[in-house]
Amino acid sequence: MMATSRTIDPELLRAFVTVVDHGSFSAAAQRLYRGQSAVSLQIKRLEEQLGTRLLDRSSRRVALTAEGEMVLGSARQLIALNEQLLGRVQEPELAGLVRVGAPEDFATSRLPRLLADFSRSHPQVALEVVCELTLDLQRRFEAGELDIALLKREPSVTLDGTRVWREQLVWVGGDALPRDEEVLPLVCSPIPCVYRARAIGALDEAGRAWRVSYSCGSLAGNHAAVRAGLGVTVLPKDMVPGDLMLLDNAAHRLPMLADTEIALVAKAGLTPPMARLKEYIVHELELGSGR
């Protein structure tokens, strides 16, 4: 039976959605700048208001109950409407075009929800998003074709910009792993590709022979090749598709890989919508990276 209260605090819904998205109370607490006990209390209050359990806390990673799954979609909608209302009231004049560049893997995983939330809050801002390899994006940015760009950054290369993401790189394979070959078959994007260079550099330093067995400019194409057993690839840990698996470095004689970094660069003289989007991306991704 539903509780008698007819008003739900949006902050309780935000805490609930954040716990679901980040998989734990501790990660959500860091994201929300609150203590873990405070977030736990918010979830408890929300459950009391709704008169039902939303999360199963019995496992190491919190999971949605059946009722929680039903509530989640509505919670997201209410949070989005709240942000949209605040955006329209506080910044009614914010309008214009922002050209954004991002690597394909990042643009298909982290970025869509972030940009969707921004667009709901600022419906008069038009976004043009370009997905390419980092070095191609950098050339576009330097040519003035992009206002804001998210670029993969090599630790050894100086690149001006604000670091907004850092994540572990891992070796990835499919169920149909290639047989244990002396020459490792690699699936990767064409030159120039930061992950390709990172993989080859690590293998050369470790003295492990390799060959490019499949090279495709499409992330989906490379994933399909790995699934088919044509080779192994390198991806950020949190961007590994559910049907592919992290490979054990020792078992497959694979070297360790340095973390990947994403830096945000922005042109000089940003318009108000450009500056607002830059601020929003930096804030959201810095919180989400936990670094």
PDB file of C-alpha atoms in Angstrom:
ATOM      1  CA  MET A   1       0.000   0.000   0.000  1.00  0.00           C
ATOM      2  CA  MET A   2       1.278   3.471  -0.908  1.00  0.00           C
ATOM      3  CA  ALA A   3       2.147   5.873   1.900  1.00  0.00           C
ATOM      4  CA  THR A   4      -0.090   8.898   2.550  1.00  0.00           C
ATOM      5  CA  SER A   5       2.533  11.477   1.429  1.00  0.00           C
ATOM      6  CA  ARG A   6       1.774  12.764  -2.061  1.00  0.00           C
ATOM      7  CA  THR A   7       5.002  14.711  -2.626  1.00  0.00           C
ATOM      8  CA  ILE A   8       8.387  13.144  -3.377  1.00  0.00           C
ATOM      9  CA  ASP A   9      11.548  15.144  -2.842  1.00  0.00           C
ATOM     10  CA  PRO A  10      13.499  15.237  -6.158  1.00  0.00           C
ATOM     11  CA  GLU A  11      16.737  14.833  -4.198  1.00  0.00           C
ATOM     12  CA  LEU A  12      15.538  11.430  -2.964  1.00  0.00           C
ATOM     13  CA  LEU A  13      14.877  10.398  -6.551  1.00  0.00           C
ATOM     14  CA  ARG A  14      18.281  11.720  -7.586  1.00  0.00           C
ATOM     15  CA  ALA A  15      19.963   9.648  -4.872  1.00  0.00           C
ATOM     16  CA  PHE A  16      18.064   6.546  -6.020  1.00  0.00           C
ATOM     17  CA  VAL A  17      19.007   7.000  -9.692  1.00  0.00           C
ATOM     18  CA  THR A  18      22.633   7.719  -8.796  1.00  0.00           C
ATOM     19  CA  VAL A  19      22.937   4.548  -6.708  1.00  0.00           C
ATOM     20  CA  VAL A  20      21.495   2.521  -9.604  1.00  0.00           C
ATOM     21  CA  ASP A  21      23.751   4.139 -12.204  1.00  0.00           C
ATOM     22  CA  HIS A  22      26.934   3.759 -10.141  1.00  0.00           C
ATOM     23  CA  GLY A  23      26.174   0.363  -8.630  1.00  0.00           C
ATOM     24  CA  SER A  24      26.884   1.126  -4.987  1.00  0.00           C
ATOM     25  CA  PHE A  25      26.102   3.514  -2.143  1.00  0.00           C
ATOM     26  CA  SER A  26      29.762   4.495  -1.762  1.00  0.00           C
ATOM     27  CA  ALA A  27      30.130   5.468  -5.428  1.00  0.00           C
ATOM     28  CA  ALA A  28      26.836   7.363  -5.325  1.00  0.00           C
ATOM     29  CA  ALA A  29      27.918   9.195  -2.172  1.00  0.00           C
ATOM     30  CA  GLN A  30      31.098  10.372  -3.884  1.00  0.00           C
ATOM     31  CA  ARG A  31      29.099  11.446  -6.928  1.00  0.00           C
ATOM     32  CA  LEU A  32      26.611  13.405  -4.815  1.00  0.00           C
ATOM     33  CA  TYR A  33      29.187  14.884  -2.413  1.00  0.00           C
ATOM     34  CA  ARG A  34      27.424  13.237   0.536  1.00  0.00           C
ATOM     35  CA  GLY A  35      28.307  10.667   3.134  1.00  0.00           C
ATOM     36  CA  GLN A  36      27.399   7.058   2.440  1.00  0.00           C
ATOM     37  CA  SER A  37      25.087   6.969   5.456  1.00  0.00           C
ATOM     38  CA  ALA A  38      23.286  10.093   4.176  1.00  0.00           C
ATOM     39  CA  VAL A  39      22.634   8.468   0.796  1.00  0.00           C
ATOM     40  CA  SER A  40      21.445   5.286   2.493  1.00  0.00           C
ATOM     41  CA  LEU A  41      19.055   7.361   4.587  1.00  0.00           C
ATOM     42  CA  GLN A  42      17.716   9.088   1.456  1.00  0.00           C
ATOM     43  CA  ILE A  43      16.943   5.720  -0.139  1.00  0.00           C
ATOM     44  CA  LYS A  44      15.264   4.548   3.057  1.00  0.00           C
ATOM     45  CA  ARG A  45      13.089   7.676   3.139  1.00  0.00           C
ATOM     46  CA  LEU A  46      12.118   7.208  -0.510  1.00  0.00           C
ATOM     47  CA  GLU A  47      11.193   3.577   0.099  1.00  0.00           C
ATOM     48  CA  GLU A  48       9.111   4.608   3.101  1.00  0.00           C
ATOM     49  CA  GLN A  49       7.292   7.247   1.074  1.00  0.00           C
ATOM     50  CA  LEU A  50       6.550   4.780  -1.719  1.00  0.00           C
ATOM     51  CA  GLY A  51       5.787   1.932   0.653  1.00  0.00           C
ATOM     52  CA  THR A  52       8.011  -0.571  -1.124  1.00  0.00           C
ATOM     53  CA  ARG A  53      11.627  -1.770  -1.388  1.00  0.00           C
ATOM     54  CA  LEU A  54      13.443  -0.388  -4.414  1.00  0.00           C
ATOM     55  CA  LEU A  55      16.883  -1.936  -4.013  1.00  0.00           C
ATOM     56  CA  ASP A  56      18.145  -5.397  -3.149  1.00  0.00           C
ATOM     57  CA  ARG A  57      21.101  -4.868  -0.818  1.00  0.00           C
ATOM     58  CA  SER A  58      21.889  -8.563  -0.297  1.00  0.00           C
ATOM     59  CA  SER A  59      24.570  -8.720  -3.003  1.00  0.00           C
ATOM     60  CA  ARG A  60      27.903  -6.885  -3.240  1.00  0.00           C
ATOM     61  CA  ARG A  61      26.512  -4.675  -5.996  1.00  0.00           C
ATOM     62  CA  VAL A  62      23.090  -3.247  -5.246  1.00  0.00           C
ATOM     63  CA  ALA A  63      20.369  -4.409  -7.623  1.00  0.00           C
ATOM     64  CA  LEU A  64      16.893  -3.187  -8.474  1.00  0.00           C
ATOM     65  CA  THR A  65      13.856  -4.997  -7.148  1.00  0.00           C
ATOM     66  CA  ALA A  66      10.897  -5.467  -9.500  1.00  0.00           C
ATOM     67  CA  GLU A  67       9.275  -2.399  -7.947  1.00  0.00           C
ATOM     68  CA  GLY A  68      12.531  -0.470  -8.284  1.00  0.00           C
ATOM     69  CA  GLU A  69      12.627  -1.203 -12.018  1.00  0.00           C
ATOM     70  CA  MET A  70       9.130   0.257 -12.374  1.00  0.00           C
ATOM     71  CA  VAL A  71      10.050   3.388 -10.406  1.00  0.00           C
ATOM     72  CA  LEU A  72      13.391   4.021 -12.145  1.00  0.00           C
ATOM     73  CA  GLY A  73      12.005   5.280 -15.460  1.00  0.00           C
ATOM     74  CA  SER A  74       9.605   7.697 -13.794  1.00  0.00           C
ATOM     75  CA  ALA A  75      12.366   8.889 -11.465  1.00  0.00           C
ATOM     76  CA  ARG A  76      14.572   9.745 -14.435  1.00  0.00           C
ATOM     77  CA  GLN A  77      11.722  11.636 -16.104  1.00  0.00           C
ATOM     78  CA  LEU A  78      10.961  13.665 -12.983  1.00  0.00           C
ATOM     79  CA  ILE A  79      14.627  14.591 -12.489  1.00  0.00           C
ATOM     80  CA  ALA A  80      14.889  15.617 -16.139  1.00  0.00           C
ATOM     81  CA  LEU A  81      11.749  17.758 -15.889  1.00  0.00           C
ATOM     82  CA  ASN A  82      13.128  19.414 -12.757  1.00  0.00           C
ATOM     83  CA  GLU A  83      16.413  20.233 -14.537  1.00  0.00           C
ATOM     84  CA  GLN A  84      14.546  21.460 -17.596  1.00  0.00           C
ATOM     85  CA  LEU A  85      12.403  23.795 -15.507  1.00  0.00           C
ATOM     86  CA  LEU A  86      15.416  25.199 -13.658  1.00  0.00           C
ATOM     87  CA  GLY A  87      17.277  25.692 -16.927  1.00  0.00           C
ATOM     88  CA  ARG A  88      14.424  27.600 -18.534  1.00  0.00           C
ATOM     89  CA  VAL A  89      13.868  29.834 -15.512  1.00  0.00           C
ATOM     90  CA  GLN A  90      17.500  30.526 -14.673  1.00  0.00           C
ATOM     91  CA  GLU A  91      18.901  30.800 -18.213  1.00  0.00           C
ATOM     92  CA  PRO A  92      15.973  31.590 -20.539  1.00  0.00           C
ATOM     93  CA  GLU A  93      18.216  33.367 -23.052  1.00  0.00           C
ATOM     94  CA  LEU A  94      20.650  30.460 -23.527  1.00  0.00           C
ATOM     95  CA  ALA A  95      20.441  29.559 -27.217  1.00  0.00           C
ATOM     96  CA  GLY A  96      22.792  28.818 -30.091  1.00  0.00           C
ATOM     97  CA  LEU A  97      24.922  26.131 -31.714  1.00  0.00           C
ATOM     98  CA  VAL A  98      27.709  24.135 -30.041  1.00  0.00           C
ATOM     99  CA  ARG A  99      29.959  21.838 -32.114  1.00  0.00           C
ATOM    100  CA  VAL A 100      31.315  18.962 -30.030  1.00  0.00           C
ATOM    101  CA  GLY A 101      33.865  16.296 -30.948  1.00  0.00           C
ATOM    102  CA  ALA A 102      34.407  13.009 -29.090  1.00  0.00           C
ATOM    103  CA  PRO A 103      36.021   9.599 -29.693  1.00  0.00           C
ATOM    104  CA  GLU A 104      33.465   7.028 -30.834  1.00  0.00           C
ATOM    105  CA  ASP A 105      33.755   4.728 -27.824  1.00  0.00           C
ATOM    106  CA  PHE A 106      33.252   7.612 -25.409  1.00  0.00           C
ATOM    107  CA  ALA A 107      30.516   9.168 -27.536  1.00  0.00           C
ATOM    108  CA  THR A 108      28.522   5.936 -27.539  1.00  0.00           C
ATOM    109  CA  SER A 109      28.874   5.165 -23.830  1.00  0.00           C
ATOM    110  CA  ARG A 110      29.370   8.105 -21.458  1.00  0.00           C
ATOM    111  CA  LEU A 111      28.287  11.050 -23.553  1.00  0.00           C
ATOM    112  CA  PRO A 112      24.714  10.392 -24.806  1.00  0.00           C
ATOM    113  CA  ARG A 113      22.938  10.601 -21.454  1.00  0.00           C
ATOM    114  CA  LEU A 114      25.005  13.607 -20.408  1.00  0.00           C
ATOM    115  CA  LEU A 115      24.176  15.520 -23.600  1.00  0.00           C
ATOM    116  CA  ALA A 116      20.534  14.450 -23.420  1.00  0.00           C
ATOM    117  CA  ASP A 117      20.246  15.861 -19.896  1.00  0.00           C
ATOM    118  CA  PHE A 118      21.877  19.104 -21.025  1.00  0.00           C
ATOM    119  CA  SER A 119      19.528  19.386 -24.018  1.00  0.00           C
ATOM    120  CA  ARG A 120      16.462  18.899 -21.822  1.00  0.00           C
ATOM    121  CA  SER A 121      17.647  21.702 -19.553  1.00  0.00           C
ATOM    122  CA  HIS A 122      18.572  23.962 -22.485  1.00  0.00           C
ATOM    123  CA  PRO A 123      16.216  23.127 -25.373  1.00  0.00           C
ATOM    124  CA  GLN A 124      17.252  26.183 -27.417  1.00  0.00           C
ATOM    125  CA  VAL A 125      20.877  25.017 -27.629  1.00  0.00           C
ATOM    126  CA  ALA A 126      21.563  22.956 -30.757  1.00  0.00           C
ATOM    127  CA  LEU A 127      24.320  20.352 -30.509  1.00  0.00           C
ATOM    128  CA  GLU A 128      26.365  18.997 -33.418  1.00  0.00           C
ATOM    129  CA  VAL A 129      28.412  15.986 -32.338  1.00  0.00           C
ATOM    130  CA  VAL A 130      31.276  14.554 -34.406  1.00  0.00           C
ATOM    131  CA  CYS A 131      32.731  11.110 -33.589  1.00  0.00           C
ATOM    132  CA  GLU A 132      36.218  10.400 -34.917  1.00  0.00           C
ATOM    133  CA  LEU A 133      39.664   9.219 -33.857  1.00  0.00           C
ATOM    134  CA  THR A 134      41.383  11.515 -31.383  1.00  0.00           C
ATOM    135  CA  LEU A 135      44.069  12.795 -33.759  1.00  0.00           C
ATOM    136  CA  ASP A 136      41.432  13.585 -36.398  1.00  0.00           C
ATOM    137  CA  LEU A 137      39.375  15.408 -33.761  1.00  0.00           C
ATOM    138  CA  GLN A 138      42.431  17.362 -32.707  1.00  0.00           C
ATOM    139  CA  ARG A 139      43.034  18.454 -36.300  1.00  0.00           C
ATOM    140  CA  ARG A 140      39.391  19.530 -36.631  1.00  0.00           C
ATOM    141  CA  PHE A 141      39.614  21.465 -33.385  1.00  0.00           C
ATOM    142  CA  GLU A 142      42.816  23.234 -34.422  1.00  0.00           C
ATOM    143  CA  ALA A 143      41.187  24.102 -37.772  1.00  0.00           C
ATOM    144  CA  GLY A 144      38.311  25.804 -35.935  1.00  0.00           C
ATOM    145  CA  GLU A 145      35.712  23.197 -36.907  1.00  0.00           C
ATOM    146  CA  LEU A 146      34.870  22.276 -33.294  1.00  0.00           C
ATOM    147  CA  ASP A 147      34.045  24.449 -30.296  1.00  0.00           C
ATOM    148  CA  ILE A 148      34.667  21.741 -27.679  1.00  0.00           C
ATOM    149  CA  ALA A 149      36.507  18.444 -28.063  1.00  0.00           C
ATOM    150  CA  LEU A 150      37.056  15.444 -25.813  1.00  0.00           C
ATOM    151  CA  LEU A 151      40.423  13.934 -26.678  1.00  0.00           C
ATOM    152  CA  LYS A 152      42.221  10.808 -25.536  1.00  0.00           C
ATOM    153  CA  ARG A 153      45.486  11.908 -24.006  1.00  0.00           C
ATOM    154  CA  GLU A 154      48.725   9.947 -23.880  1.00  0.00           C
ATOM    155  CA  PRO A 155      50.517  10.424 -20.532  1.00  0.00           C
ATOM    156  CA  SER A 156      53.781  11.160 -22.381  1.00  0.00           C
ATOM    157  CA  VAL A 157      52.257  13.776 -24.706  1.00  0.00           C
ATOM    158  CA  THR A 158      51.545  17.335 -23.608  1.00  0.00           C
ATOM    159  CA  LEU A 159      47.976  18.333 -24.455  1.00  0.00           C
ATOM    160  CA  ASP A 160      46.391  21.481 -23.123  1.00  0.00           C
ATOM    161  CA  GLY A 161      42.985  20.962 -21.633  1.00  0.00           C
ATOM    162  CA  THR A 162      41.111  19.812 -18.554  1.00  0.00           C
ATOM    163  CA  ARG A 163      41.281  16.146 -17.613  1.00  0.00           C
ATOM    164  CA  VAL A 164      37.711  14.948 -17.205  1.00  0.00           C
ATOM    165  CA  TRP A 165      38.079  11.173 -17.254  1.00  0.00           C
ATOM    166  CA  ARG A 166      40.621   8.533 -16.354  1.00  0.00           C
ATOM    167  CA  GLU A 167      40.074   4.825 -16.672  1.00  0.00           C
ATOM    168  CA  GLN A 168      41.951   1.544 -16.754  1.00  0.00           C
ATOM    169  CA  LEU A 169      42.627   0.021 -20.164  1.00  0.00           C
ATOM    170  CA  VAL A 170      42.165  -3.747 -20.468  1.00  0.00           C
ATOM    171  CA  TRP A 171      42.652  -6.528 -22.993  1.00  0.00           C
ATOM    172  CA  VAL A 172      39.347  -7.886 -24.288  1.00  0.00           C
ATOM    173  CA  GLY A 173      38.330 -11.077 -26.112  1.00  0.00           C
ATOM    174  CA  GLY A 174      35.207 -12.970 -27.097  1.00  0.00           C
ATOM    175  CA  ASP A 175      33.895 -16.471 -26.435  1.00  0.00           C
ATOM    176  CA  ALA A 176      35.628 -17.602 -29.618  1.00  0.00           C
ATOM    177  CA  LEU A 177      39.111 -16.625 -28.475  1.00  0.00           C
ATOM    178  CA  PRO A 178      41.873 -17.102 -31.040  1.00  0.00           C
ATOM    179  CA  ARG A 179      44.060 -20.113 -30.295  1.00  0.00           C
ATOM    180  CA  ASP A 180      47.181 -19.459 -28.258  1.00  0.00           C
ATOM    181  CA  GLU A 181      49.426 -18.088 -30.994  1.00  0.00           C
ATOM    182  CA  GLU A 182      52.999 -16.930 -30.710  1.00  0.00           C
ATOM    183  CA  VAL A 183      52.014 -13.928 -32.817  1.00  0.00           C
ATOM    184  CA  LEU A 184      49.098 -12.186 -31.091  1.00  0.00           C
ATOM    185  CA  PRO A 185      46.244 -11.202 -33.473  1.00  0.00           C
ATOM    186  CA  LEU A 186      45.067  -7.641 -32.808  1.00  0.00           C
ATOM    187  CA  VAL A 187      41.723  -6.055 -33.624  1.00  0.00           C
ATOM    188  CA  CYS A 188      42.057  -2.278 -33.651  1.00  0.00           C
ATOM    189  CA  SER A 189      41.180   0.969 -35.364  1.00  0.00           C
ATOM    190  CA  PRO A 190      43.394   2.288 -38.173  1.00  0.00           C
ATOM    191  CA  ILE A 191      46.288   4.690 -37.625  1.00  0.00           C
ATOM    192  CA  PRO A 192      46.046   7.178 -35.919  1.00  0.00           C
ATOM    193  CA  CYS A 193      44.449   5.497 -32.910  1.00  0.00           C
ATOM    194  CA  VAL A 194      45.594   6.019 -29.330  1.00  0.00           C
ATOM    195  CA  TYR A 195      44.518   2.542 -28.178  1.00  0.00           C
ATOM    196  CA  ARG A 196      46.219   0.898 -31.157  1.00  0.00           C
ATOM    197  CA  ALA A 197      49.455   2.733 -30.373  1.00  0.00           C
ATOM    198  CA  ARG A 198      49.109   1.903 -26.670  1.00  0.00           C
ATOM    199  CA  ALA A 199      48.604  -1.821 -27.365  1.00  0.00           C
ATOM    200  CA  ILE A 200      51.467  -2.082 -29.859  1.00  0.00           C
ATOM    201  CA  GLY A 201      53.813  -0.085 -27.637  1.00  0.00           C
ATOM    202  CA  ALA A 202      53.107  -2.314 -24.635  1.00  0.00           C
ATOM    203  CA  LEU A 203      53.541  -5.503 -26.674  1.00  0.00           C
ATOM    204  CA  ASP A 204      56.816  -4.301 -28.206  1.00  0.00           C
ATOM    205  CA  GLU A 205      58.160  -3.334 -24.775  1.00  0.00           C
ATOM    206  CA  ALA A 206      57.208  -6.769 -23.434  1.00  0.00           C
ATOM    207  CA  GLY A 207      58.793  -8.536 -26.428  1.00  0.00           C
ATOM    208  CA  ARG A 208      55.497 -10.134 -27.486  1.00  0.00           C
ATOM    209  CA  ALA A 209      55.067 -10.612 -31.241  1.00  0.00           C
ATOM    210  CA  TRP A 210      51.835  -9.282 -32.753  1.00  0.00           C
ATOM    211  CA  ARG A 211      50.020  -8.750 -36.042  1.00  0.00           C
ATOM    212  CA  VAL A 212      46.985  -6.665 -36.965  1.00  0.00           C
ATOM    213  CA  SER A 213      44.380  -9.266 -37.884  1.00  0.00           C
ATOM    214  CA  TYR A 214      41.472  -6.831 -38.350  1.00  0.00           C
ATOM    215  CA  SER A 215      41.401  -3.044 -38.590  1.00  0.00           C
ATOM    216  CA  CYS A 216      38.176  -1.081 -38.833  1.00  0.00           C
ATOM    217  CA  GLY A 217      37.286   2.565 -38.250  1.00  0.00           C
ATOM    218  CA  SER A 218      33.954   1.504 -36.717  1.00  0.00           C
ATOM    219  CA  LEU A 219      33.830   0.535 -33.050  1.00  0.00           C
ATOM    220  CA  ALA A 220      30.905  -1.796 -33.763  1.00  0.00           C
ATOM    221  CA  GLY A 221      32.920  -3.458 -36.516  1.00  0.00           C
ATOM    222  CA  ASN A 222      35.858  -4.081 -34.198  1.00  0.00           C
ATOM    223  CA  HIS A 223      33.534  -5.507 -31.538  1.00  0.00           C
ATOM    224  CA  ALA A 224      32.057  -7.875 -34.132  1.00  0.00           C
ATOM    225  CA  ALA A 225      35.538  -9.044 -35.137  1.00  0.00           C
ATOM    226  CA  VAL A 226      36.449  -9.791 -31.513  1.00  0.00           C
ATOM    227  CA  ARG A 227      33.178 -11.708 -31.051  1.00  0.00           C
ATOM    228  CA  ALA A 228      34.025 -13.775 -34.136  1.00  0.00           C
ATOM    229  CA  GLY A 229      37.399 -14.733 -32.670  1.00  0.00           C
ATOM    230  CA  LEU A 230      39.545 -12.788 -35.134  1.00  0.00           C
ATOM    231  CA  GLY A 231      41.681 -11.343 -32.365  1.00  0.00           C
ATOM    232  CA  VAL A 232      41.837  -9.412 -29.120  1.00  0.00           C
ATOM    233  CA  THR A 233      41.462  -5.674 -28.596  1.00  0.00           C
ATOM    234  CA  VAL A 234      42.008  -2.918 -26.027  1.00  0.00           C
ATOM    235  CA  LEU A 235      39.151  -0.992 -24.392  1.00  0.00           C
ATOM    236  CA  PRO A 236      38.525   1.092 -21.267  1.00  0.00           C
ATOM    237  CA  LYS A 237      37.357  -1.269 -18.531  1.00  0.00           C
ATOM    238  CA  ASP A 238      33.919   0.282 -18.054  1.00  0.00           C
ATOM    239  CA  MET A 239      33.249   0.331 -21.806  1.00  0.00           C
ATOM    240  CA  VAL A 240      33.591  -3.422 -22.377  1.00  0.00           C
ATOM    241  CA  PRO A 241      30.328  -4.819 -23.867  1.00  0.00           C
ATOM    242  CA  GLY A 242      28.562  -7.402 -21.743  1.00  0.00           C
ATOM    243  CA  ASP A 243      29.118 -10.208 -24.272  1.00  0.00           C
ATOM    244  CA  LEU A 244      32.898  -9.688 -24.367  1.00  0.00           C
ATOM    245  CA  MET A 245      35.285 -10.568 -21.555  1.00  0.00           C
ATOM    246  CA  LEU A 246      38.303  -9.112 -19.817  1.00  0.00           C
ATOM    247  CA  LEU A 247      41.363 -11.260 -20.465  1.00  0.00           C
ATOM    248  CA  ASP A 248      43.705 -12.347 -17.714  1.00  0.00           C
ATOM    249  CA  ASN A 249      47.060 -10.766 -18.538  1.00  0.00           C
ATOM    250  CA  ALA A 250      49.157 -13.560 -17.055  1.00  0.00           C
ATOM    251  CA  ALA A 251      47.147 -16.404 -18.613  1.00  0.00           C
ATOM    252  CA  HIS A 252      47.325 -14.883 -22.100  1.00  0.00           C
ATOM    253  CA  ARG A 253      50.839 -13.410 -21.785  1.00  0.00           C
ATOM    254  CA  LEU A 254      49.592  -9.859 -22.188  1.00  0.00           C
ATOM    255  CA  PRO A 255      51.384  -6.770 -20.836  1.00  0.00           C
ATOM    256  CA  MET A 256      49.797  -4.272 -18.464  1.00  0.00           C
ATOM    257  CA  LEU A 257      48.402  -1.121 -20.049  1.00  0.00           C
ATOM    258  CA  ALA A 258      48.583   2.438 -18.742  1.00  0.00           C
ATOM    259  CA  ASP A 259      45.304   4.154 -17.853  1.00  0.00           C
ATOM    260  CA  THR A 260      43.521   6.144 -20.504  1.00  0.00           C
ATOM    261  CA  GLU A 261      42.772   9.823 -20.025  1.00  0.00           C
ATOM    262  CA  ILE A 262      40.193  12.055 -21.639  1.00  0.00           C
ATOM    263  CA  ALA A 263      40.922  15.785 -21.779  1.00  0.00           C
ATOM    264  CA  LEU A 264      38.460  18.521 -22.710  1.00  0.00           C
ATOM    265  CA  VAL A 265      39.716  21.365 -24.879  1.00  0.00           C
ATOM    266  CA  ALA A 266      37.684  24.435 -25.797  1.00  0.00           C
ATOM    267  CA  LYS A 267      38.298  27.270 -28.202  1.00  0.00           C
ATOM    268  CA  ALA A 268      38.894  30.833 -27.023  1.00  0.00           C
ATOM    269  CA  GLY A 269      35.970  33.206 -26.864  1.00  0.00           C
ATOM    270  CA  LEU A 270      33.209  30.724 -26.046  1.00  0.00           C
ATOM    271  CA  THR A 271      29.633  31.916 -26.424  1.00  0.00           C
ATOM    272  CA  PRO A 272      27.360  31.520 -23.351  1.00  0.00           C
ATOM    273  CA  PRO A 273      25.902  28.157 -24.506  1.00  0.00           C
ATOM    274  CA  MET A 274      29.399  26.850 -25.310  1.00  0.00           C
ATOM    275  CA  ALA A 275      30.722  27.930 -21.928  1.00  0.00           C
ATOM    276  CA  ARG A 276      27.727  26.402 -20.152  1.00  0.00           C
ATOM    277  CA  LEU A 277      28.159  23.062 -21.934  1.00  0.00           C
ATOM    278  CA  LYS A 278      31.885  23.025 -21.176  1.00  0.00           C
ATOM    279  CA  GLU A 279      31.182  23.686 -17.493  1.00  0.00           C
ATOM    280  CA  TYR A 280      28.507  20.982 -17.457  1.00  0.00           C
ATOM    281  CA  ILE A 281      30.701  18.325 -19.120  1.00  0.00           C
ATOM    282  CA  VAL A 282      33.656  19.036 -16.830  1.00  0.00           C
ATOM    283  CA  HIS A 283      31.468  18.896 -13.731  1.00  0.00           C
ATOM    284  CA  GLU A 284      29.607  15.715 -14.679  1.00  0.00           C
ATOM    285  CA  LEU A 285      32.586  13.735 -15.968  1.00  0.00           C
ATOM    286  CA  GLU A 286      34.913  14.750 -13.143  1.00  0.00           C
ATOM    287  CA  LEU A 287      32.316  13.475 -10.685  1.00  0.00           C
ATOM    288  CA  GLY A 288      31.678  10.305 -12.663  1.00  0.00           C
ATOM    289  CA  SER A 289      35.344   9.403 -13.034  1.00  0.00           C
ATOM    290  CA  GLY A 290      35.920   9.342  -9.298  1.00  0.00           C
ATOM    291  CA  ARG A 291      39.494  10.534  -9.831  1.00  0.00           C
TER     292      ARG A 291
END
